Tab-separated table of C-alpha atoms in Angstrom:
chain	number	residue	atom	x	y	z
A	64	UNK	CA	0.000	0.000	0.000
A	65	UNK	CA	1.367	3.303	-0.918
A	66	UNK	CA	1.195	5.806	1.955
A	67	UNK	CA	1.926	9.844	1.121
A	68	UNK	CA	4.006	8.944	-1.912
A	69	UNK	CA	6.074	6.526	0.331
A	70	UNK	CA	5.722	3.245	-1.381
A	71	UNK	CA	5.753	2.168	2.195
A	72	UNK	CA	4.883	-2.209	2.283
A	73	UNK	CA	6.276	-4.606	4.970
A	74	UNK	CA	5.136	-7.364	2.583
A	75	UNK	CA	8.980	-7.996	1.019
A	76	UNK	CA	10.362	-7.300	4.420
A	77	UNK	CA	11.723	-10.163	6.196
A	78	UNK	CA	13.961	-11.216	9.234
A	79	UNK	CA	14.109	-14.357	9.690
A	80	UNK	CA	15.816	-17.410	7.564
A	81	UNK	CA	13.782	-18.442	4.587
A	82	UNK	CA	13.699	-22.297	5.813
A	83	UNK	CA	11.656	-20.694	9.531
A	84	UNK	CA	8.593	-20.348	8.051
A	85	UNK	CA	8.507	-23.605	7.156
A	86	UNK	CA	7.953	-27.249	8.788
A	87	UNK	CA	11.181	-28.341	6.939
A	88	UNK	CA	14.303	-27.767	8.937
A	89	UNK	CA	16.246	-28.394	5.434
A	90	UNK	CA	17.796	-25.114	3.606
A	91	UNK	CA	19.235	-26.262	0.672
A	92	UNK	CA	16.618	-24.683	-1.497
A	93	UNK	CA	15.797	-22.041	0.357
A	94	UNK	CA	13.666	-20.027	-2.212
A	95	UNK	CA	11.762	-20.592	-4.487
A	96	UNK	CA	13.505	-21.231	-7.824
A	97	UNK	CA	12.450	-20.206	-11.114
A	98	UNK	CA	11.714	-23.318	-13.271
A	99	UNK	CA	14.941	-23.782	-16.497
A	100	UNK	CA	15.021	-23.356	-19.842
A	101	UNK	CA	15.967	-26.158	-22.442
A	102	UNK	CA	19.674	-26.305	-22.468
A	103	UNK	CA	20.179	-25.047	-18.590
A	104	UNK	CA	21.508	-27.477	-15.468
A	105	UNK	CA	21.257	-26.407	-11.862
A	106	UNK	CA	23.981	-27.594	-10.077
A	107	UNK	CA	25.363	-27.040	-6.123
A	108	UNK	CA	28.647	-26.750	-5.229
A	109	UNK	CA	29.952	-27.763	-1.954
A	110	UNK	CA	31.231	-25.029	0.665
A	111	UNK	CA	32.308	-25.179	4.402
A	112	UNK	CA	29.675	-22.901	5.151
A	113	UNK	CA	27.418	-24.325	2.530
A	114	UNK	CA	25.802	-25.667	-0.963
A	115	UNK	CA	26.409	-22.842	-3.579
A	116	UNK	CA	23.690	-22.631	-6.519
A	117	UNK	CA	25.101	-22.931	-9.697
A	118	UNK	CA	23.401	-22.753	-13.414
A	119	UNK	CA	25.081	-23.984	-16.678
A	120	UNK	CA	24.354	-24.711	-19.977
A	121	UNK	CA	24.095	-28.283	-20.797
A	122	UNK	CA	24.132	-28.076	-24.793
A	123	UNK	CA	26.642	-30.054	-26.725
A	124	UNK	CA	29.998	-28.223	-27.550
A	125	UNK	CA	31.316	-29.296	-30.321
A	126	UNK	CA	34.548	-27.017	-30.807
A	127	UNK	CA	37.465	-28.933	-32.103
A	128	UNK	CA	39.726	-26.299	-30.536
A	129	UNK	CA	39.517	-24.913	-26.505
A	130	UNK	CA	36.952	-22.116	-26.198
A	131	UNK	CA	36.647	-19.698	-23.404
A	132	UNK	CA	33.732	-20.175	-20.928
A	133	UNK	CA	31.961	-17.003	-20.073
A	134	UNK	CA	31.117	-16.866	-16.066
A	135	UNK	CA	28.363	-14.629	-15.003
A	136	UNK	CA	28.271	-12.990	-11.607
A	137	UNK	CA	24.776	-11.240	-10.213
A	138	UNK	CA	24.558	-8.073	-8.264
A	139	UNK	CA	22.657	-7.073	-4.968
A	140	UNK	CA	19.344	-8.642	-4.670
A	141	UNK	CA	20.026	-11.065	-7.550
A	142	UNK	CA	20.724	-14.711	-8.516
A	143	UNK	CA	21.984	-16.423	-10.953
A	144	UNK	CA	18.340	-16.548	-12.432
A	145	UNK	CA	19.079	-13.014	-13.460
A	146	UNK	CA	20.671	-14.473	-16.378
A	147	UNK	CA	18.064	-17.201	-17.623
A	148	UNK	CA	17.925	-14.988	-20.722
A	149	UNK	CA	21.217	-14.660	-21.416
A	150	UNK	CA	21.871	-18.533	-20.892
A	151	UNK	CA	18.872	-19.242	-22.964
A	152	UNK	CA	20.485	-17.117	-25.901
A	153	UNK	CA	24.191	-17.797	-25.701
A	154	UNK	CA	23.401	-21.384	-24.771
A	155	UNK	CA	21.668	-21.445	-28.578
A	156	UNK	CA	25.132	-20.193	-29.728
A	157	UNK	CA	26.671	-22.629	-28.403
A	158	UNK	CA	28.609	-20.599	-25.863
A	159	UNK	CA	29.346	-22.693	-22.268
A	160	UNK	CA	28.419	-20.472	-19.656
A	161	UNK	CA	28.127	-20.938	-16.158
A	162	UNK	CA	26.187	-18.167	-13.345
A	163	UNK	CA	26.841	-18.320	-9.327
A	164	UNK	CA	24.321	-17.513	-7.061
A	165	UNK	CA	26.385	-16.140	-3.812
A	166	UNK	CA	25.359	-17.109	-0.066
A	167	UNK	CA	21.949	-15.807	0.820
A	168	UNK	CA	20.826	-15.687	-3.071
A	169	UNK	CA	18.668	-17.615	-4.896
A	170	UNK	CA	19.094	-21.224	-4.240
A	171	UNK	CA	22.318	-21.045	-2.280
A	172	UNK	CA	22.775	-21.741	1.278
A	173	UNK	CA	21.123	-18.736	3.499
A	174	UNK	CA	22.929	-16.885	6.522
A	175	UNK	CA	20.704	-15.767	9.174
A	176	UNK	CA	19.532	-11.943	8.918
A	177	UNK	CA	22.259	-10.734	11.244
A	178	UNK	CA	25.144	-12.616	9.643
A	179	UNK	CA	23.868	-11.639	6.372
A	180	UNK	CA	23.172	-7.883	6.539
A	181	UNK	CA	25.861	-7.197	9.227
A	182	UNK	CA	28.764	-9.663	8.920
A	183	UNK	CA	29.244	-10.278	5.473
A	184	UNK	CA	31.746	-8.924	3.337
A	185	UNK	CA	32.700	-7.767	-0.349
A	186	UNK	CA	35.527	-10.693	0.783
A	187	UNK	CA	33.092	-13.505	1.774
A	188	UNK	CA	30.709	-13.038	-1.332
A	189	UNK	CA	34.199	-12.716	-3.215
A	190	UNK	CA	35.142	-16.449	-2.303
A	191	UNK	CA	31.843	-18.015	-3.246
A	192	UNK	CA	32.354	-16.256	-6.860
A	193	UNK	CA	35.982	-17.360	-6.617
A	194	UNK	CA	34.885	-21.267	-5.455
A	195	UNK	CA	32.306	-20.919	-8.115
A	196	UNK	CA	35.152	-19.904	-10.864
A	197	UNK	CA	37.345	-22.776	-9.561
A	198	UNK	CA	34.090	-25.260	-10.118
A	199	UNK	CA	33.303	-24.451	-13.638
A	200	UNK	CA	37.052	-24.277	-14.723
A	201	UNK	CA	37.156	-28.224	-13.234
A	202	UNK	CA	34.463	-28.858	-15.219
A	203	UNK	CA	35.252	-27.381	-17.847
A	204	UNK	CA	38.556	-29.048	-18.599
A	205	UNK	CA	36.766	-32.243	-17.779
A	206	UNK	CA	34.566	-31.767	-20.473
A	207	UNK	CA	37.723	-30.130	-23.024
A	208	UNK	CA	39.577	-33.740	-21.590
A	209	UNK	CA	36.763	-36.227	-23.011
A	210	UNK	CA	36.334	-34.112	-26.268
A	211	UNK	CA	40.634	-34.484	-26.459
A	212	UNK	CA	40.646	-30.262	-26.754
A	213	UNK	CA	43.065	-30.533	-24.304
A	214	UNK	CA	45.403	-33.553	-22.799
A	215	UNK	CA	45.987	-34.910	-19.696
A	216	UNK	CA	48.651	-32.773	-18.073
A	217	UNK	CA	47.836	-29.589	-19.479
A	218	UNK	CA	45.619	-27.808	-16.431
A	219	UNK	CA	45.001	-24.301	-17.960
A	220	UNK	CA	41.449	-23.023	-18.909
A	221	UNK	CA	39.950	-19.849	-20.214
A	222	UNK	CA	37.246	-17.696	-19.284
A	223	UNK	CA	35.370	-14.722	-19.754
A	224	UNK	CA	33.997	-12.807	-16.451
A	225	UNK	CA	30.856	-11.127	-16.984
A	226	UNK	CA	29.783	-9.229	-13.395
A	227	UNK	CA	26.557	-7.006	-12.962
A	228	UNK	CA	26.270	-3.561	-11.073
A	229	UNK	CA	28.056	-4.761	-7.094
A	230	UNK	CA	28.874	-8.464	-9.006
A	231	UNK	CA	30.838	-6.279	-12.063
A	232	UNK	CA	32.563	-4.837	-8.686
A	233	UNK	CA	33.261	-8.366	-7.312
A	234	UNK	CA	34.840	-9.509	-11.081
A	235	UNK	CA	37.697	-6.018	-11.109
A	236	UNK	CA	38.554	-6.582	-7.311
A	237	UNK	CA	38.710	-10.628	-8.084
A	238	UNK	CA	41.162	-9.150	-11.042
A	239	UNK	CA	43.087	-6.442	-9.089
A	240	UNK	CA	43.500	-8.287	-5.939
A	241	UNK	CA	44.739	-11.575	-8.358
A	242	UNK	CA	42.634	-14.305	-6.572
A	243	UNK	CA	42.859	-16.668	-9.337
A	244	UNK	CA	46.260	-16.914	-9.795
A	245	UNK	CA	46.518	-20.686	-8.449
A	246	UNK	CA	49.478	-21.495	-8.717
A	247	UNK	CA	50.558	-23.753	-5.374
A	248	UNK	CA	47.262	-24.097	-3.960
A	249	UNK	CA	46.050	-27.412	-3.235
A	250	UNK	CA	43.095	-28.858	-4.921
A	251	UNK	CA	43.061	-26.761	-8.060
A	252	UNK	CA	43.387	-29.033	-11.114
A	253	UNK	CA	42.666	-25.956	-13.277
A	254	UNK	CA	44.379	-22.701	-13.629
A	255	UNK	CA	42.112	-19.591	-15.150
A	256	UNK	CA	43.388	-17.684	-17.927
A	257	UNK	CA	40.727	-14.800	-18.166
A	258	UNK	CA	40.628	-13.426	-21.531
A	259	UNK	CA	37.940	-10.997	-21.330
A	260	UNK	CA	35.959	-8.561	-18.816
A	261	UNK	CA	32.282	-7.913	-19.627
A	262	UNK	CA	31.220	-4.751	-16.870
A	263	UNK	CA	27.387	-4.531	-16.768
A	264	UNK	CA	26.059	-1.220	-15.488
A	265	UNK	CA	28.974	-2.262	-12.946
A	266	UNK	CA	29.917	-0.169	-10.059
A	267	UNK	CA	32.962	1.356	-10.638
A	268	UNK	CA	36.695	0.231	-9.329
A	269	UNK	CA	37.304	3.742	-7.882
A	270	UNK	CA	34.410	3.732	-5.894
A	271	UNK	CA	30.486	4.336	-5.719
A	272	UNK	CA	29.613	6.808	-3.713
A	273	UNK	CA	28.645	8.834	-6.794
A	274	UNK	CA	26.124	5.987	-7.838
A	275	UNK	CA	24.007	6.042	-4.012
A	276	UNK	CA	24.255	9.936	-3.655
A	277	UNK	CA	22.182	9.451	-7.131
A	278	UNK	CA	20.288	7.007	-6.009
A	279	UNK	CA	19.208	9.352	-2.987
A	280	UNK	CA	17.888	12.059	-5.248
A	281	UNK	CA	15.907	9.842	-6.884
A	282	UNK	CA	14.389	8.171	-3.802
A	283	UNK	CA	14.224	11.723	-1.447
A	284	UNK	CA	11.914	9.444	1.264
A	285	UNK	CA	14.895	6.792	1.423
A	286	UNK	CA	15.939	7.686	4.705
A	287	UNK	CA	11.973	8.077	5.941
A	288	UNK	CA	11.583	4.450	4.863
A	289	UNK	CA	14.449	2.978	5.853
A	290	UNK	CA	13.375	3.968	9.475
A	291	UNK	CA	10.300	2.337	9.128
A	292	UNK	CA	11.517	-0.365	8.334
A	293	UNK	CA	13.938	-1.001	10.833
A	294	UNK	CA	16.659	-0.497	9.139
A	295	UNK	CA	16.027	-3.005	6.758
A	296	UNK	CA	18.429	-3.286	3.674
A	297	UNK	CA	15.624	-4.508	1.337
A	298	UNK	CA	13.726	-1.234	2.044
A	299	UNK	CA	14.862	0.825	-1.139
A	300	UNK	CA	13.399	-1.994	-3.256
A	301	UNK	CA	10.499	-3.377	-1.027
A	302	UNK	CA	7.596	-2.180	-3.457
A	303	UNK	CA	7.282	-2.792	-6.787
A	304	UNK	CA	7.467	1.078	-7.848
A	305	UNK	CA	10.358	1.275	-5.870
A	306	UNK	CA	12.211	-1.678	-8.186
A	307	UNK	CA	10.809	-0.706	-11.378
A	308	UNK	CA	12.958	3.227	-10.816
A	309	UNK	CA	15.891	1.704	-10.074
A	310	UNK	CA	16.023	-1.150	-11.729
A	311	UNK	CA	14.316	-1.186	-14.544
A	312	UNK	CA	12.200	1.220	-17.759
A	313	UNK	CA	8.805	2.434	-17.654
A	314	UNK	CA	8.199	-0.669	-20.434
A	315	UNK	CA	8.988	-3.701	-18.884
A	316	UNK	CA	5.371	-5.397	-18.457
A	317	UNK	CA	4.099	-5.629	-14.633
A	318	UNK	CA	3.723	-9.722	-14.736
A	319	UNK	CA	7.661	-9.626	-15.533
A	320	UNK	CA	8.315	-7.287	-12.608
A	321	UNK	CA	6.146	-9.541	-10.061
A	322	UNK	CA	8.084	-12.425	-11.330
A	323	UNK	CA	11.115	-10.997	-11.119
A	324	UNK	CA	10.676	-9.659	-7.445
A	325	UNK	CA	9.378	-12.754	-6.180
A	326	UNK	CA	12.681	-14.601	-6.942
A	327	UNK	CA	14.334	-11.184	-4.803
A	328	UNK	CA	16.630	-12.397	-1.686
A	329	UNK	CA	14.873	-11.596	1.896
A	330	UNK	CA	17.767	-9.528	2.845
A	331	UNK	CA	21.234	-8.192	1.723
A	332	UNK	CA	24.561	-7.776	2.820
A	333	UNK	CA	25.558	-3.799	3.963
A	334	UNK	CA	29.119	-4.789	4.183
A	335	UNK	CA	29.227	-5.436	0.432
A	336	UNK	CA	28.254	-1.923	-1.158
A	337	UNK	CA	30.216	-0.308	1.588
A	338	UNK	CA	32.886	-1.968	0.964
A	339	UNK	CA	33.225	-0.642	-2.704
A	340	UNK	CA	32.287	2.820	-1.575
A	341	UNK	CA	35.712	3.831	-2.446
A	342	UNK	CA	38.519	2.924	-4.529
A	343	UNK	CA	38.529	-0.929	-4.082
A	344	UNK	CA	40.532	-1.576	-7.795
A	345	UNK	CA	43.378	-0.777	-8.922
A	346	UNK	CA	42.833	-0.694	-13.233
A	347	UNK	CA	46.286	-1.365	-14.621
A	348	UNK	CA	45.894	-4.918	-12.360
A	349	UNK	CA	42.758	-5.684	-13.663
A	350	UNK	CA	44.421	-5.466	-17.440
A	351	UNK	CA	47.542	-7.247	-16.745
A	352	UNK	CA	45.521	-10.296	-15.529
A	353	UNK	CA	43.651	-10.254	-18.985
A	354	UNK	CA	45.356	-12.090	-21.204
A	355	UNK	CA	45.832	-11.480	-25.206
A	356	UNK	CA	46.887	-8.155	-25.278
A	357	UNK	CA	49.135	-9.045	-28.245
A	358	UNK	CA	47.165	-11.218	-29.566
A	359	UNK	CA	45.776	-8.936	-32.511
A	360	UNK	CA	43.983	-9.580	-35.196
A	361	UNK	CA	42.385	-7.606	-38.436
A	362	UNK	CA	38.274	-7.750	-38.947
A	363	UNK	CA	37.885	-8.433	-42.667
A	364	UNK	CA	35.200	-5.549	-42.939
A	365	UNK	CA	37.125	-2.859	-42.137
A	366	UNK	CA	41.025	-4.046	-41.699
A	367	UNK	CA	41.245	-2.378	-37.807
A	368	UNK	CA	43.138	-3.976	-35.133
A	369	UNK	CA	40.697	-5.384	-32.914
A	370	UNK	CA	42.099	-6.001	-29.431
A	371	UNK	CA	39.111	-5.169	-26.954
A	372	UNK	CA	39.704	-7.280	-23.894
A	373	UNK	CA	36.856	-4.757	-21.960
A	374	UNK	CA	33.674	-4.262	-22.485
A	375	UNK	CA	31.586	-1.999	-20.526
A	376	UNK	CA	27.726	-2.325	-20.946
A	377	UNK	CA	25.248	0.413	-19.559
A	378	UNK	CA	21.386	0.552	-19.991
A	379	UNK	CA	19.949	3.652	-22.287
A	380	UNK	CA	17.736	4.142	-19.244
A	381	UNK	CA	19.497	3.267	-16.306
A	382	UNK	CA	19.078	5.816	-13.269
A	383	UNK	CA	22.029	4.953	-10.748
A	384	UNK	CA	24.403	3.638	-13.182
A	385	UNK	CA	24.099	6.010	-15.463
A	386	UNK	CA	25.633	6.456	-18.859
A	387	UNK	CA	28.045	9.342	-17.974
A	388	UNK	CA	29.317	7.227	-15.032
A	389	UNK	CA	29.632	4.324	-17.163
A	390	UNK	CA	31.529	6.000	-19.587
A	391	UNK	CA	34.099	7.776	-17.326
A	392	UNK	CA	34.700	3.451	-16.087
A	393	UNK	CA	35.437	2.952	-20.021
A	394	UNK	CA	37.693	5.956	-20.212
A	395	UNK	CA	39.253	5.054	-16.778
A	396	UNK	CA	40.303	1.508	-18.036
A	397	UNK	CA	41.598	3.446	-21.555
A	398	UNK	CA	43.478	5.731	-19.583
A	399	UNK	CA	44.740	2.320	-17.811
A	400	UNK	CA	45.969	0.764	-20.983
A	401	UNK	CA	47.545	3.458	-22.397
A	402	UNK	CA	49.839	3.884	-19.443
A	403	UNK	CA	50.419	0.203	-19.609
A	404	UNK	CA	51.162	0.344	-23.545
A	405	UNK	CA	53.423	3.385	-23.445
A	406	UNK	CA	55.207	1.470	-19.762
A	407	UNK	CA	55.706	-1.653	-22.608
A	408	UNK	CA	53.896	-3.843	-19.788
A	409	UNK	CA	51.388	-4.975	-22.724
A	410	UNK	CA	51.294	-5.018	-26.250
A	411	UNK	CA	49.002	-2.915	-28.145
A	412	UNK	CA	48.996	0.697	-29.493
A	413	UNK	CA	47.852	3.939	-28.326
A	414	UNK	CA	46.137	7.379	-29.032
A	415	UNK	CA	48.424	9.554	-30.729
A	416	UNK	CA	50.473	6.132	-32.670
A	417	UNK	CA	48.806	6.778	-35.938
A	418	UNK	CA	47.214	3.189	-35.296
A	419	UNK	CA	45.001	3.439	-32.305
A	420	UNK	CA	41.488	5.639	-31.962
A	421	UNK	CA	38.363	5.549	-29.997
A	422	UNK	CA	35.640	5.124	-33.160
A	423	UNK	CA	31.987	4.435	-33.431
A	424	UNK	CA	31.395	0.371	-33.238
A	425	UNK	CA	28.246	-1.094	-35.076
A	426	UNK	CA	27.644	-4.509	-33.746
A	427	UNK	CA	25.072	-6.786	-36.411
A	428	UNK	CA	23.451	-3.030	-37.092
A	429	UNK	CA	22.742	-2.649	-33.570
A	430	UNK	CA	25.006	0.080	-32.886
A	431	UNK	CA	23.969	3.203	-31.418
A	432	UNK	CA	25.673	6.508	-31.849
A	433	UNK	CA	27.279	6.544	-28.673
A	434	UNK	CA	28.967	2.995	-28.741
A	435	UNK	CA	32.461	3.647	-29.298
A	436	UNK	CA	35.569	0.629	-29.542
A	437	UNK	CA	39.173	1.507	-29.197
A	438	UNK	CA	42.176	1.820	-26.449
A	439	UNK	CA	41.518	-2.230	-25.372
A	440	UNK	CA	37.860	-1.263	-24.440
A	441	UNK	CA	34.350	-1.663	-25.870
A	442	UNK	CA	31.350	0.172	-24.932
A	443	UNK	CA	27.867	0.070	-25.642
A	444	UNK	CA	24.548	0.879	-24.822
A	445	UNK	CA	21.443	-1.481	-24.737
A	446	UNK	CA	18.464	0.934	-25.997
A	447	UNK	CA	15.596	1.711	-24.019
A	448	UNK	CA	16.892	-0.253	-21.226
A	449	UNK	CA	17.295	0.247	-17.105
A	450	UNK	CA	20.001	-1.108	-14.604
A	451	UNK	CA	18.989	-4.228	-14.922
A	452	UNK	CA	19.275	-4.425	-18.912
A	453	UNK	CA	19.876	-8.562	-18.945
A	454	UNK	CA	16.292	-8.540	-18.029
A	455	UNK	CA	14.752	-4.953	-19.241
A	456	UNK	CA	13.078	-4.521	-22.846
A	457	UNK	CA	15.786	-4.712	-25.387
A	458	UNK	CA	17.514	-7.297	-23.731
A	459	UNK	CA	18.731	-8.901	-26.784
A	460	UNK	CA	21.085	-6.204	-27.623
A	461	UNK	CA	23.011	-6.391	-25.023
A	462	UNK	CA	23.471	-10.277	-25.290
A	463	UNK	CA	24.454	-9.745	-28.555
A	464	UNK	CA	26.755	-7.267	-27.775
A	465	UNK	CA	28.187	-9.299	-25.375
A	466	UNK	CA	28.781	-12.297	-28.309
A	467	UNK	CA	30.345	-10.069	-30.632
A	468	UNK	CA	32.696	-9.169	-28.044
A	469	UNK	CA	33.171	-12.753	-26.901
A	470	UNK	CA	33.852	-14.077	-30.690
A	471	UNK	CA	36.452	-11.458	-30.923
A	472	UNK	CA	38.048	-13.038	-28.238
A	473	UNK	CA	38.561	-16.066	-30.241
């Protein structure tokens, strides 16, 4: 019920462990889960603390040379079912992908309220992406093994990371702070070799505090709200015209939106925004643990040098992160390469050679005006679209987006 313009419900507000209101004392589904497509496994991986939920795609690969997987990683208040359109598409394309859902998401294991809101960290939520890495890379050069991609002693498999708003955070500081270099640790059978970065209306490696004083104009009764709600950290999205501002456009039918919320987590980590408040990335890291800077190639069409290893994605319509703070995270990680080109720490070329420019990139006529490709980064817009633009209208154009920049990889 909407009170004064509040938006004000206790009907998404929660405190207590999913499995409580229940007779069954088991949480290893905790949630509800949305039912698969053709083509997509759910899987759990084992953790100390608990099962982690993990979707793949399950279609045939039939590559008769290694191909990079593409990992996705969700943001606050998501799963991995955020990206049942994306797996659904790419899966089609035959593309093997693989999405975590973190503790306290989806159909992972669940925290209690306290542990989850109060003592959980950018650093726990980083290991369950990092244990959920480490999973699909076993797999994956199981699967590379039987097809004889790859032989017995060789242990090295490529990815692609692909993180959302706070989970495009998790993916630069997994980068910067180099937690999958493997070498020495015990139990890894497979080393990652990321090739590409895909940053989805991501917050930003030097820090977000621009993106909540934003989101704080647009929601002026956020404090009111918060206090009558206890604090609660699902208040800013517990009604559905509170979610449909932030997260998505004015388009995006209402049955999606119920859907969509009802698969919402109870409650949400503070520790993990704050801690990416500030500067939590350091960009010329991030690059030098991409791989195949000098790996350069020519597109047929037009005879360029195409060596993107970063793509940053932002939705036409997105209200926290907005295009011009998307595009100062594309020119940050130019700026980044060009100090790392002209240091000789990569290969590649830079403004001012003669051989490198930022230019307009048309990707299978989907292009807009602003979508620009040069200095090792892409960066596009998906049209008409909000924050959450895997799941907004015009979701296709950001998937394909995404596997025109993944084929270049290849």
């Amino acid at each position: 019920m909407s009170f004064l313009n509040l938006n004000l419900t206790y009907q998404n507000i929660h405190f207590r462990h999913p499995s409580s209101s229940s007779s069954s004392c088991s949480s290893s589904t905790p949630n509800p889960l949305p039912p698969l497509p053709q083509g997509i496994s759910r899987s759990f991986i084992p953790t100390p603390h608990g099962n982690l939920e993990i979707l793949h795609t399950t279609s045939p690969q039939t590559p008769k040379s290694q191909q990079p997987a593409l990992f996705l990683i969700h943001g606050g208040m998501g799963s991995a079912s955020v990206w049942l359109e994306y797996l659904s598409f790419l899966s089609q394309q035959k593309v093997p992908c693989y999405a975590i859902s973190m503790r306290g998401h989806g159909g992972s294991w669940y925290p209690s309220y306290l542990r989850m809101v109060y003592g959980t960290t950018k650093g726990d939520l980083t290991g369950d992406v990092v244990s959920g890495i480490r999973w699909a890379a076993d797999k994956e050069r199981e699967q590379e093994q039987g097809r004889g991609v790859i032989k017995g002693q060789e242990t090295q498999v490529e990815m692609v990371l692909l993180g959302h708003s706070s989970g495009g955070g998790l993916a630069q500081y997994i980068l910067s702070a180099g937690l999958l270099d493997m070498d020495g640790l015990e139990g890894v059978t497979a080393k990652v070799k990321v090739k590409g970065l895909v940053l989805m209306c991501a917050v930003p490696g030097f820090g977000s505090i621009p993106i909540y004083l934003t989101w704080f104009r647009l929601d002026p009764l956020f404090a009111l709200r918060l206090l009558l709600h206890l604090g609660h950290p699902n208040s800013p999205l517990s009604h559905p015209s509170l979610v449909r501002r932030i997260f998505f456009s004015d388009h995006l039918p209402d049955s999606y939106l119920s859907r969509f919320m009802s698969f919402m987590n109870r409650y949400e980590s503070f520790l993990w925004p704050l801690g990416m408040a500030w500067s939590f990335v350091d960009a010329e890291k991030v690059l030098l643990r991409i791989s195949g800077w000098g790996e350069q190639t020519r597109t047929p069409e037009t005879q360029q040098i195409q060596e993107e290893r970063v793509l940053v994605i932002v939705g036409e319509r997105d209200q926290i992160m907005t295009q011009p703070n998307m595009q100062r995270l594309a020119d940050w990680y130019r700026a980044a390469y060009q100090r790392l080109v002209e240091e000789k720490k990569i290969d590649g070329v830079v403004m001012g050679s003669g051989n490198e420019t930022v230019n307009g990139i048309e990707v299978d006529g989907l292009g807009g005006p602003k979508d620009t490709v040069g200095m090792g980064v892409r960066y596009a817009i998906v049209p008409g679209a909000g924050h959450h633009c895997q799941n907004d209208v015009g979701w296709e154009v950001g998937a394909k987006n995404v596997l025109a920049f993944y084929r270049q990889l290849l």
